[in-house]
PDB file of C-alpha atoms in Angstrom:
ATOM      1  CA  UNK A  66      -0.088   0.134  -0.042  1.00  0.00           C
ATOM      2  CA  UNK A  67       1.374   3.392  -0.848  1.00  0.00           C
ATOM      3  CA  UNK A  68       0.677   6.164   1.390  1.00  0.00           C
ATOM      4  CA  UNK A  69      -0.613   9.526  -0.494  1.00  0.00           C
ATOM      5  CA  UNK A  70      -1.867  12.544   0.639  1.00  0.00           C
ATOM      6  CA  UNK A  71      -5.339  11.777  -0.944  1.00  0.00           C
ATOM      7  CA  UNK A  72      -5.367   8.435   0.982  1.00  0.00           C
ATOM      8  CA  UNK A  73      -4.521  10.014   4.344  1.00  0.00           C
ATOM      9  CA  UNK A  74      -7.062  12.557   3.853  1.00  0.00           C
ATOM     10  CA  UNK A  75      -9.898  10.366   2.773  1.00  0.00           C
ATOM     11  CA  UNK A  76      -8.982   8.079   5.859  1.00  0.00           C
ATOM     12  CA  UNK A  77      -9.171  11.330   8.095  1.00  0.00           C
ATOM     13  CA  UNK A  78     -12.497  12.216   6.581  1.00  0.00           C
ATOM     14  CA  UNK A  79     -13.863   8.973   7.476  1.00  0.00           C
ATOM     15  CA  UNK A  80     -12.517   9.028  10.882  1.00  0.00           C
ATOM     16  CA  UNK A  81     -13.968  12.399  11.480  1.00  0.00           C
ATOM     17  CA  UNK A  82     -17.358  11.223  10.176  1.00  0.00           C
ATOM     18  CA  UNK A  83     -17.430   8.209  12.101  1.00  0.00           C
ATOM     19  CA  UNK A  84     -16.210  10.395  15.045  1.00  0.00           C
ATOM     20  CA  UNK A  85     -18.984  12.757  14.853  1.00  0.00           C
ATOM     21  CA  UNK A  86     -21.624   9.724  15.517  1.00  0.00           C
ATOM     22  CA  UNK A  87     -19.459   8.988  18.503  1.00  0.00           C
ATOM     23  CA  UNK A  88     -19.474  12.565  19.640  1.00  0.00           C
ATOM     24  CA  UNK A  89     -23.505  12.907  19.419  1.00  0.00           C
ATOM     25  CA  UNK A  90     -24.121   9.642  21.393  1.00  0.00           C
ATOM     26  CA  UNK A  91     -21.319  10.153  23.804  1.00  0.00           C
ATOM     27  CA  UNK A  92     -22.444  13.808  24.537  1.00  0.00           C
ATOM     28  CA  UNK A  93     -25.851  12.678  25.201  1.00  0.00           C
ATOM     29  CA  UNK A  94     -24.838   9.748  27.541  1.00  0.00           C
ATOM     30  CA  UNK A  95     -22.235  12.177  29.481  1.00  0.00           C
ATOM     31  CA  UNK A  96     -24.995  14.933  30.013  1.00  0.00           C
ATOM     32  CA  UNK A  97     -27.081  12.342  31.474  1.00  0.00           C
ATOM     33  CA  UNK A  98     -24.350  11.019  33.762  1.00  0.00           C
ATOM     34  CA  UNK A  99     -22.995  14.471  34.372  1.00  0.00           C
ATOM     35  CA  UNK A 100     -26.292  15.825  35.623  1.00  0.00           C
ATOM     36  CA  UNK A 101     -28.592  12.840  36.719  1.00  0.00           C
ATOM     37  CA  UNK A 102     -25.389  10.553  37.931  1.00  0.00           C
ATOM     38  CA  UNK A 103     -27.519   7.826  35.815  1.00  0.00           C
ATOM     39  CA  UNK A 104     -25.381   5.060  33.797  1.00  0.00           C
ATOM     40  CA  UNK A 105     -27.735   5.056  31.026  1.00  0.00           C
ATOM     41  CA  UNK A 106     -27.839   1.418  29.618  1.00  0.00           C
ATOM     42  CA  UNK A 107     -30.771   2.227  27.392  1.00  0.00           C
ATOM     43  CA  UNK A 108     -28.829   4.832  25.154  1.00  0.00           C
ATOM     44  CA  UNK A 109     -28.174   2.370  22.400  1.00  0.00           C
ATOM     45  CA  UNK A 110     -31.738   1.552  22.331  1.00  0.00           C
ATOM     46  CA  UNK A 111     -32.530   5.317  21.556  1.00  0.00           C
ATOM     47  CA  UNK A 112     -29.783   5.211  19.207  1.00  0.00           C
ATOM     48  CA  UNK A 113     -31.610   2.148  17.485  1.00  0.00           C
ATOM     49  CA  UNK A 114     -35.271   3.914  17.987  1.00  0.00           C
ATOM     50  CA  UNK A 115     -33.921   7.075  16.079  1.00  0.00           C
ATOM     51  CA  UNK A 116     -33.026   5.029  13.226  1.00  0.00           C
ATOM     52  CA  UNK A 117     -36.297   3.105  13.123  1.00  0.00           C
ATOM     53  CA  UNK A 118     -38.162   6.618  13.509  1.00  0.00           C
ATOM     54  CA  UNK A 119     -36.205   8.161  10.840  1.00  0.00           C
ATOM     55  CA  UNK A 120     -36.670   5.069   8.632  1.00  0.00           C
ATOM     56  CA  UNK A 121     -40.329   5.209   8.942  1.00  0.00           C
ATOM     57  CA  UNK A 122     -40.553   8.876   8.326  1.00  0.00           C
ATOM     58  CA  UNK A 123     -38.484   8.583   5.249  1.00  0.00           C
ATOM     59  CA  UNK A 124     -41.073   5.712   4.091  1.00  0.00           C
ATOM     60  CA  UNK A 125     -43.873   8.169   4.011  1.00  0.00           C
ATOM     61  CA  UNK A 126     -42.483  11.558   3.308  1.00  0.00           C
ATOM     62  CA  UNK A 127     -39.336  10.494   1.274  1.00  0.00           C
ATOM     63  CA  UNK A 128     -37.642  13.650   2.991  1.00  0.00           C
ATOM     64  CA  UNK A 129     -34.361  12.948   4.746  1.00  0.00           C
ATOM     65  CA  UNK A 130     -34.441  16.278   6.365  1.00  0.00           C
ATOM     66  CA  UNK A 131     -38.066  15.237   7.962  1.00  0.00           C
ATOM     67  CA  UNK A 132     -36.539  12.021   9.105  1.00  0.00           C
ATOM     68  CA  UNK A 133     -33.715  13.612  10.988  1.00  0.00           C
ATOM     69  CA  UNK A 134     -36.225  15.922  12.913  1.00  0.00           C
ATOM     70  CA  UNK A 135     -38.762  13.457  13.616  1.00  0.00           C
ATOM     71  CA  UNK A 136     -35.855  10.961  14.956  1.00  0.00           C
ATOM     72  CA  UNK A 137     -34.379  13.790  16.998  1.00  0.00           C
ATOM     73  CA  UNK A 138     -37.870  14.938  18.412  1.00  0.00           C
ATOM     74  CA  UNK A 139     -39.412  11.521  18.869  1.00  0.00           C
ATOM     75  CA  UNK A 140     -36.460  10.247  20.715  1.00  0.00           C
ATOM     76  CA  UNK A 141     -36.369  13.436  22.793  1.00  0.00           C
ATOM     77  CA  UNK A 142     -39.972  12.857  23.707  1.00  0.00           C
ATOM     78  CA  UNK A 143     -39.501   9.140  24.459  1.00  0.00           C
ATOM     79  CA  UNK A 144     -36.702   9.838  26.648  1.00  0.00           C
ATOM     80  CA  UNK A 145     -38.606  12.574  28.441  1.00  0.00           C
ATOM     81  CA  UNK A 146     -41.642  10.197  29.445  1.00  0.00           C
ATOM     82  CA  UNK A 147     -38.947   7.601  30.178  1.00  0.00           C
ATOM     83  CA  UNK A 148     -37.395   9.969  33.080  1.00  0.00           C
ATOM     84  CA  UNK A 149     -40.629  11.203  34.281  1.00  0.00           C
ATOM     85  CA  UNK A 150     -42.447   8.045  34.742  1.00  0.00           C
ATOM     86  CA  UNK A 151     -39.682   5.651  35.508  1.00  0.00           C
ATOM     87  CA  UNK A 152     -36.096   7.038  36.194  1.00  0.00           C
ATOM     88  CA  UNK A 153     -37.487   9.538  38.592  1.00  0.00           C
ATOM     89  CA  UNK A 154     -38.836   7.179  40.861  1.00  0.00           C
ATOM     90  CA  UNK A 155     -35.400   5.702  41.734  1.00  0.00           C
ATOM     91  CA  UNK A 156     -33.353   9.169  42.121  1.00  0.00           C
ATOM     92  CA  UNK A 157     -31.747   8.957  46.014  1.00  0.00           C
ATOM     93  CA  UNK A 158     -31.771   5.166  46.059  1.00  0.00           C
ATOM     94  CA  UNK A 159     -28.497   4.559  44.813  1.00  0.00           C
ATOM     95  CA  UNK A 160     -26.628   4.418  41.374  1.00  0.00           C
ATOM     96  CA  UNK A 161     -27.301   0.528  40.929  1.00  0.00           C
ATOM     97  CA  UNK A 162     -31.205   0.849  40.641  1.00  0.00           C
ATOM     98  CA  UNK A 163     -31.282   3.276  37.730  1.00  0.00           C
ATOM     99  CA  UNK A 164     -28.675   1.474  35.851  1.00  0.00           C
ATOM    100  CA  UNK A 165     -30.580  -2.094  36.155  1.00  0.00           C
ATOM    101  CA  UNK A 166     -33.691  -0.108  35.092  1.00  0.00           C
ATOM    102  CA  UNK A 167     -32.189   1.473  32.020  1.00  0.00           C
ATOM    103  CA  UNK A 168     -30.393  -2.117  31.353  1.00  0.00           C
ATOM    104  CA  UNK A 169     -33.930  -3.995  31.335  1.00  0.00           C
ATOM    105  CA  UNK A 170     -35.613  -0.927  29.423  1.00  0.00           C
ATOM    106  CA  UNK A 171     -32.974  -1.527  26.603  1.00  0.00           C
ATOM    107  CA  UNK A 172     -33.934  -5.126  26.261  1.00  0.00           C
ATOM    108  CA  UNK A 173     -38.040  -4.233  26.211  1.00  0.00           C
ATOM    109  CA  UNK A 174     -37.385  -1.493  23.586  1.00  0.00           C
ATOM    110  CA  UNK A 175     -35.360  -3.770  21.291  1.00  0.00           C
ATOM    111  CA  UNK A 176     -37.847  -6.607  21.511  1.00  0.00           C
ATOM    112  CA  UNK A 177     -40.554  -4.379  20.781  1.00  0.00           C
ATOM    113  CA  UNK A 178     -38.883  -3.127  17.802  1.00  0.00           C
ATOM    114  CA  UNK A 179     -38.253  -6.746  16.800  1.00  0.00           C
ATOM    115  CA  UNK A 180     -41.880  -7.412  17.099  1.00  0.00           C
ATOM    116  CA  UNK A 181     -42.901  -4.587  15.019  1.00  0.00           C
ATOM    117  CA  UNK A 182     -40.190  -4.603  12.162  1.00  0.00           C
ATOM    118  CA  UNK A 183     -38.860  -8.166  12.529  1.00  0.00           C
ATOM    119  CA  UNK A 184     -35.436  -9.437  13.129  1.00  0.00           C
ATOM    120  CA  UNK A 185     -34.156  -8.515   9.632  1.00  0.00           C
ATOM    121  CA  UNK A 186     -32.684  -5.140   9.198  1.00  0.00           C
ATOM    122  CA  UNK A 187     -33.976  -2.312   6.812  1.00  0.00           C
ATOM    123  CA  UNK A 188     -31.917  -0.291   4.556  1.00  0.00           C
ATOM    124  CA  UNK A 189     -31.621   3.770   4.419  1.00  0.00           C
ATOM    125  CA  UNK A 190     -30.051   5.141   1.280  1.00  0.00           C
ATOM    126  CA  UNK A 191     -27.759   8.089   1.248  1.00  0.00           C
ATOM    127  CA  UNK A 192     -29.882  11.193   0.391  1.00  0.00           C
ATOM    128  CA  UNK A 193     -29.567  12.025  -3.177  1.00  0.00           C
ATOM    129  CA  UNK A 194     -28.356  15.584  -2.586  1.00  0.00           C
ATOM    130  CA  UNK A 195     -25.307  14.247  -0.610  1.00  0.00           C
ATOM    131  CA  UNK A 196     -24.445  10.948  -2.436  1.00  0.00           C
ATOM    132  CA  UNK A 197     -21.973  12.865  -4.745  1.00  0.00           C
ATOM    133  CA  UNK A 198     -18.213  12.871  -4.144  1.00  0.00           C
ATOM    134  CA  UNK A 199     -17.008  16.158  -3.723  1.00  0.00           C
ATOM    135  CA  UNK A 200     -13.503  17.510  -4.781  1.00  0.00           C
ATOM    136  CA  UNK A 201     -11.897  19.759  -2.189  1.00  0.00           C
ATOM    137  CA  UNK A 202      -8.912  20.454  -4.364  1.00  0.00           C
ATOM    138  CA  UNK A 203      -6.708  18.117  -1.961  1.00  0.00           C
ATOM    139  CA  UNK A 204      -8.880  14.951  -1.921  1.00  0.00           C
ATOM    140  CA  UNK A 205     -12.176  13.699  -2.750  1.00  0.00           C
ATOM    141  CA  UNK A 206     -14.685  13.320   0.220  1.00  0.00           C
ATOM    142  CA  UNK A 207     -18.067  11.765   0.012  1.00  0.00           C
ATOM    143  CA  UNK A 208     -20.738  14.487   0.566  1.00  0.00           C
ATOM    144  CA  UNK A 209     -22.703  12.824   3.012  1.00  0.00           C
ATOM    145  CA  UNK A 210     -19.738  12.522   5.377  1.00  0.00           C
ATOM    146  CA  UNK A 211     -18.960  16.077   4.971  1.00  0.00           C
ATOM    147  CA  UNK A 212     -22.327  16.772   6.018  1.00  0.00           C
ATOM    148  CA  UNK A 213     -21.855  14.805   8.824  1.00  0.00           C
ATOM    149  CA  UNK A 214     -18.653  16.541  10.053  1.00  0.00           C
ATOM    150  CA  UNK A 215     -20.923  19.933   9.526  1.00  0.00           C
ATOM    151  CA  UNK A 216     -23.952  19.113  11.121  1.00  0.00           C
ATOM    152  CA  UNK A 217     -21.808  17.492  14.267  1.00  0.00           C
ATOM    153  CA  UNK A 218     -19.527  20.631  14.665  1.00  0.00           C
ATOM    154  CA  UNK A 219     -22.900  22.967  14.519  1.00  0.00           C
ATOM    155  CA  UNK A 220     -24.633  20.740  17.066  1.00  0.00           C
ATOM    156  CA  UNK A 221     -21.763  20.908  19.433  1.00  0.00           C
ATOM    157  CA  UNK A 222     -21.477  24.859  19.040  1.00  0.00           C
ATOM    158  CA  UNK A 223     -25.314  25.236  19.946  1.00  0.00           C
ATOM    159  CA  UNK A 224     -24.883  22.949  22.599  1.00  0.00           C
ATOM    160  CA  UNK A 225     -21.869  24.733  24.013  1.00  0.00           C
ATOM    161  CA  UNK A 226     -23.748  28.126  23.520  1.00  0.00           C
ATOM    162  CA  UNK A 227     -27.003  26.689  25.360  1.00  0.00           C
ATOM    163  CA  UNK A 228     -24.792  25.450  28.470  1.00  0.00           C
ATOM    164  CA  UNK A 229     -22.574  28.228  28.337  1.00  0.00           C
ATOM    165  CA  UNK A 230     -24.614  31.420  27.468  1.00  0.00           C
ATOM    166  CA  UNK A 231     -27.846  30.872  28.291  1.00  0.00           C
ATOM    167  CA  UNK A 232     -29.820  30.853  31.936  1.00  0.00           C
ATOM    168  CA  UNK A 233     -30.889  27.310  31.207  1.00  0.00           C
ATOM    169  CA  UNK A 234     -27.522  26.314  30.738  1.00  0.00           C
ATOM    170  CA  UNK A 235     -26.412  27.775  33.959  1.00  0.00           C
ATOM    171  CA  UNK A 236     -28.844  26.140  35.868  1.00  0.00           C
ATOM    172  CA  UNK A 237     -27.673  22.568  34.524  1.00  0.00           C
ATOM    173  CA  UNK A 238     -24.026  23.341  35.305  1.00  0.00           C
ATOM    174  CA  UNK A 239     -25.113  24.467  38.776  1.00  0.00           C
ATOM    175  CA  UNK A 240     -27.188  21.237  39.310  1.00  0.00           C
ATOM    176  CA  UNK A 241     -24.395  18.967  38.039  1.00  0.00           C
ATOM    177  CA  UNK A 242     -22.373  20.503  41.211  1.00  0.00           C
ATOM    178  CA  UNK A 243     -25.218  20.491  43.744  1.00  0.00           C
ATOM    179  CA  UNK A 244     -28.888  20.039  43.128  1.00  0.00           C
ATOM    180  CA  UNK A 245     -29.747  21.495  46.706  1.00  0.00           C
ATOM    181  CA  UNK A 246     -28.488  24.928  45.631  1.00  0.00           C
ATOM    182  CA  UNK A 247     -30.899  24.660  42.690  1.00  0.00           C
ATOM    183  CA  UNK A 248     -33.657  23.956  45.236  1.00  0.00           C
ATOM    184  CA  UNK A 249     -32.521  26.810  47.475  1.00  0.00           C
ATOM    185  CA  UNK A 250     -33.015  29.203  44.620  1.00  0.00           C
ATOM    186  CA  UNK A 251     -36.537  28.167  44.076  1.00  0.00           C
ATOM    187  CA  UNK A 252     -35.937  26.538  40.709  1.00  0.00           C
ATOM    188  CA  UNK A 253     -37.753  23.027  39.730  1.00  0.00           C
ATOM    189  CA  UNK A 254     -34.800  20.586  39.509  1.00  0.00           C
ATOM    190  CA  UNK A 255     -37.172  17.897  38.180  1.00  0.00           C
ATOM    191  CA  UNK A 256     -37.662  19.996  35.173  1.00  0.00           C
ATOM    192  CA  UNK A 257     -33.947  20.336  34.614  1.00  0.00           C
ATOM    193  CA  UNK A 258     -33.574  16.603  34.878  1.00  0.00           C
ATOM    194  CA  UNK A 259     -36.473  16.331  32.490  1.00  0.00           C
ATOM    195  CA  UNK A 260     -34.832  18.425  29.877  1.00  0.00           C
ATOM    196  CA  UNK A 261     -31.508  16.913  30.179  1.00  0.00           C
ATOM    197  CA  UNK A 262     -32.479  13.429  29.707  1.00  0.00           C
ATOM    198  CA  UNK A 263     -34.666  14.410  26.738  1.00  0.00           C
ATOM    199  CA  UNK A 264     -31.805  16.424  25.168  1.00  0.00           C
ATOM    200  CA  UNK A 265     -29.531  13.556  25.599  1.00  0.00           C
ATOM    201  CA  UNK A 266     -32.163  10.819  24.455  1.00  0.00           C
ATOM    202  CA  UNK A 267     -32.803  13.182  21.370  1.00  0.00           C
ATOM    203  CA  UNK A 268     -29.038  13.362  20.479  1.00  0.00           C
ATOM    204  CA  UNK A 269     -28.876   9.572  20.714  1.00  0.00           C
ATOM    205  CA  UNK A 270     -31.863   8.929  18.260  1.00  0.00           C
ATOM    206  CA  UNK A 271     -30.376  11.894  16.043  1.00  0.00           C
ATOM    207  CA  UNK A 272     -27.051   9.841  15.894  1.00  0.00           C
ATOM    208  CA  UNK A 273     -28.836   6.659  14.972  1.00  0.00           C
ATOM    209  CA  UNK A 274     -30.588   7.964  11.918  1.00  0.00           C
ATOM    210  CA  UNK A 275     -27.364   9.884  10.850  1.00  0.00           C
ATOM    211  CA  UNK A 276     -25.516   6.517  10.689  1.00  0.00           C
ATOM    212  CA  UNK A 277     -28.072   4.571   9.184  1.00  0.00           C
ATOM    213  CA  UNK A 278     -27.029   5.164   5.538  1.00  0.00           C
ATOM    214  CA  UNK A 279     -23.505   4.391   6.638  1.00  0.00           C
ATOM    215  CA  UNK A 280     -24.169   1.361   8.981  1.00  0.00           C
ATOM    216  CA  UNK A 281     -27.864   0.209   8.199  1.00  0.00           C
ATOM    217  CA  UNK A 282     -30.610  -0.189  10.429  1.00  0.00           C
ATOM    218  CA  UNK A 283     -31.600  -3.240  12.516  1.00  0.00           C
ATOM    219  CA  UNK A 284     -32.823  -4.262  16.261  1.00  0.00           C
ATOM    220  CA  UNK A 285     -29.168  -4.862  17.491  1.00  0.00           C
ATOM    221  CA  UNK A 286     -27.482  -1.849  16.051  1.00  0.00           C
ATOM    222  CA  UNK A 287     -27.822   0.099  19.614  1.00  0.00           C
ATOM    223  CA  UNK A 288     -25.818  -2.859  21.432  1.00  0.00           C
ATOM    224  CA  UNK A 289     -22.484  -2.591  19.817  1.00  0.00           C
ATOM    225  CA  UNK A 290     -22.193   1.177  19.510  1.00  0.00           C
ATOM    226  CA  UNK A 291     -23.334   1.452  23.200  1.00  0.00           C
ATOM    227  CA  UNK A 292     -20.222  -0.270  24.337  1.00  0.00           C
ATOM    228  CA  UNK A 293     -18.085   2.297  21.918  1.00  0.00           C
ATOM    229  CA  UNK A 294     -19.995   5.250  23.419  1.00  0.00           C
ATOM    230  CA  UNK A 295     -18.968   4.310  27.109  1.00  0.00           C
ATOM    231  CA  UNK A 296     -15.408   4.050  25.719  1.00  0.00           C
ATOM    232  CA  UNK A 297     -15.458   7.429  24.548  1.00  0.00           C
ATOM    233  CA  UNK A 298     -16.944   8.871  27.867  1.00  0.00           C
ATOM    234  CA  UNK A 299     -14.133   6.929  29.717  1.00  0.00           C
ATOM    235  CA  UNK A 300     -11.342   8.306  27.478  1.00  0.00           C
ATOM    236  CA  UNK A 301     -12.924  11.453  27.472  1.00  0.00           C
ATOM    237  CA  UNK A 302     -13.725  11.661  31.262  1.00  0.00           C
ATOM    238  CA  UNK A 303     -17.089  10.741  32.664  1.00  0.00           C
ATOM    239  CA  UNK A 304     -19.162  14.028  33.023  1.00  0.00           C
ATOM    240  CA  UNK A 305     -17.149  15.969  30.524  1.00  0.00           C
ATOM    241  CA  UNK A 306     -19.028  17.210  27.655  1.00  0.00           C
ATOM    242  CA  UNK A 307     -15.795  18.585  26.010  1.00  0.00           C
ATOM    243  CA  UNK A 308     -13.856  15.378  26.613  1.00  0.00           C
ATOM    244  CA  UNK A 309     -16.682  13.540  25.086  1.00  0.00           C
ATOM    245  CA  UNK A 310     -16.143  15.634  21.940  1.00  0.00           C
ATOM    246  CA  UNK A 311     -12.327  15.243  21.838  1.00  0.00           C
ATOM    247  CA  UNK A 312     -12.380  11.531  22.693  1.00  0.00           C
ATOM    248  CA  UNK A 313     -15.382  10.950  19.820  1.00  0.00           C
ATOM    249  CA  UNK A 314     -12.993  12.438  17.064  1.00  0.00           C
ATOM    250  CA  UNK A 315     -10.067  10.787  18.607  1.00  0.00           C
ATOM    251  CA  UNK A 316     -11.538   7.264  18.749  1.00  0.00           C
ATOM    252  CA  UNK A 317     -13.015   7.897  14.950  1.00  0.00           C
ATOM    253  CA  UNK A 318      -9.596   8.607  13.724  1.00  0.00           C
ATOM    254  CA  UNK A 319      -7.989   5.603  15.401  1.00  0.00           C
ATOM    255  CA  UNK A 320     -10.583   3.355  14.472  1.00  0.00           C
ATOM    256  CA  UNK A 321     -10.369   4.690  10.608  1.00  0.00           C
ATOM    257  CA  UNK A 322      -6.612   4.381  10.412  1.00  0.00           C
ATOM    258  CA  UNK A 323      -6.299   1.061  12.188  1.00  0.00           C
ATOM    259  CA  UNK A 324      -9.135  -0.572   9.493  1.00  0.00           C
ATOM    260  CA  UNK A 325      -6.625   0.588   6.988  1.00  0.00           C
ATOM    261  CA  UNK A 326      -3.741  -0.678   8.111  1.00  0.00           C
ATOM    262  CA  UNK A 327      -4.838  -4.186  10.053  1.00  0.00           C
ATOM    263  CA  UNK A 328      -8.783  -4.333   9.724  1.00  0.00           C
ATOM    264  CA  UNK A 329      -8.567  -7.153  12.184  1.00  0.00           C
ATOM    265  CA  UNK A 330      -7.663  -5.150  14.816  1.00  0.00           C
ATOM    266  CA  UNK A 331     -10.038  -2.523  14.291  1.00  0.00           C
ATOM    267  CA  UNK A 332     -12.424  -3.178  17.247  1.00  0.00           C
ATOM    268  CA  UNK A 333      -9.696  -4.120  19.592  1.00  0.00           C
ATOM    269  CA  UNK A 334      -7.941  -0.703  18.877  1.00  0.00           C
ATOM    270  CA  UNK A 335     -10.464   1.298  21.016  1.00  0.00           C
ATOM    271  CA  UNK A 336     -10.276  -0.936  23.890  1.00  0.00           C
ATOM    272  CA  UNK A 337      -6.546  -0.639  23.664  1.00  0.00           C
ATOM    273  CA  UNK A 338      -6.911   3.101  23.566  1.00  0.00           C
ATOM    274  CA  UNK A 339      -9.117   2.981  26.674  1.00  0.00           C
ATOM    275  CA  UNK A 340      -6.881   0.812  28.727  1.00  0.00           C
ATOM    276  CA  UNK A 341      -3.924   3.017  27.992  1.00  0.00           C
ATOM    277  CA  UNK A 342      -5.783   6.077  29.172  1.00  0.00           C
ATOM    278  CA  UNK A 343      -6.950   4.537  32.238  1.00  0.00           C
ATOM    279  CA  UNK A 344      -3.384   3.611  32.987  1.00  0.00           C
ATOM    280  CA  UNK A 345      -1.960   7.234  32.251  1.00  0.00           C
ATOM    281  CA  UNK A 346      -4.910   9.379  33.289  1.00  0.00           C
ATOM    282  CA  UNK A 347      -7.705   7.609  35.013  1.00  0.00           C
ATOM    283  CA  UNK A 348      -9.965  10.493  35.078  1.00  0.00           C
ATOM    284  CA  UNK A 349      -9.824  10.656  31.317  1.00  0.00           C
ATOM    285  CA  UNK A 350      -8.851  13.523  28.919  1.00  0.00           C
ATOM    286  CA  UNK A 351     -11.097  16.170  30.381  1.00  0.00           C
ATOM    287  CA  UNK A 352     -12.679  14.504  33.134  1.00  0.00           C
ATOM    288  CA  UNK A 353     -13.963  15.728  36.537  1.00  0.00           C
ATOM    289  CA  UNK A 354     -16.254  13.166  38.068  1.00  0.00           C
ATOM    290  CA  UNK A 355     -19.740  14.742  38.415  1.00  0.00           C
ATOM    291  CA  UNK A 356     -18.944  17.840  36.426  1.00  0.00           C
ATOM    292  CA  UNK A 357     -19.935  19.284  33.097  1.00  0.00           C
ATOM    293  CA  UNK A 358     -16.309  20.381  31.948  1.00  0.00           C
TER     294      UNK A 358
END
């Protein structure tokens, strides 16, 4: 294999596109853990649910934009109901109870989807407008991957502005430090929890439909990527949003280049990276336990 600038560029672009999916998924997972201290094992199920919501919308509307909107809003709405009527009952009873609940809920959601859509997967085509290969002058890049990278950067910027420049973001960051202070100030912390869980679930669902044209849609699609998302949050630092962004892009790049050099070690590479990180820096790249960094 001959290394060329074009080859390196294309692998880097593929890594950034994959990393964009990791970032959206891990940011949602980190947001829920950082604020609610809930290790959400149902996050992969919401990722899968978003892909199916988008698929159904696409069948009826033939619009990928509508599929993205419905997947994100639908995932957020279902996540909000999940937090309001199930998770909230277990706050203050230890970290194990919400963990077990989300673990069981993931199986329920996956089985429900299997009953409705069957065990076989479905296919989602790349939107026609994004199916072209774009010549950037120093390399060729599939339009859909360029779209993924741009959308991820835009969403991360919006999320940063939301958390750092709005009153709601200030309340979330304060609540992550100490929920008692929020209550003393007269703010309904349960509404903050609801909105945070909805936002995290919506991001998971959004990443599911965005990954669909590249990875396909099937009921078990959330299981494998949930493990990857946990690796990203560990490498970035549990509870750190900026760490999740950095780690997501880093792991996407590592997977992409290992796939090129030694495809058989693709899955192993992220666990090796996590192990090295835990040995060298147990708190992760930017982690501060229980804080939104």
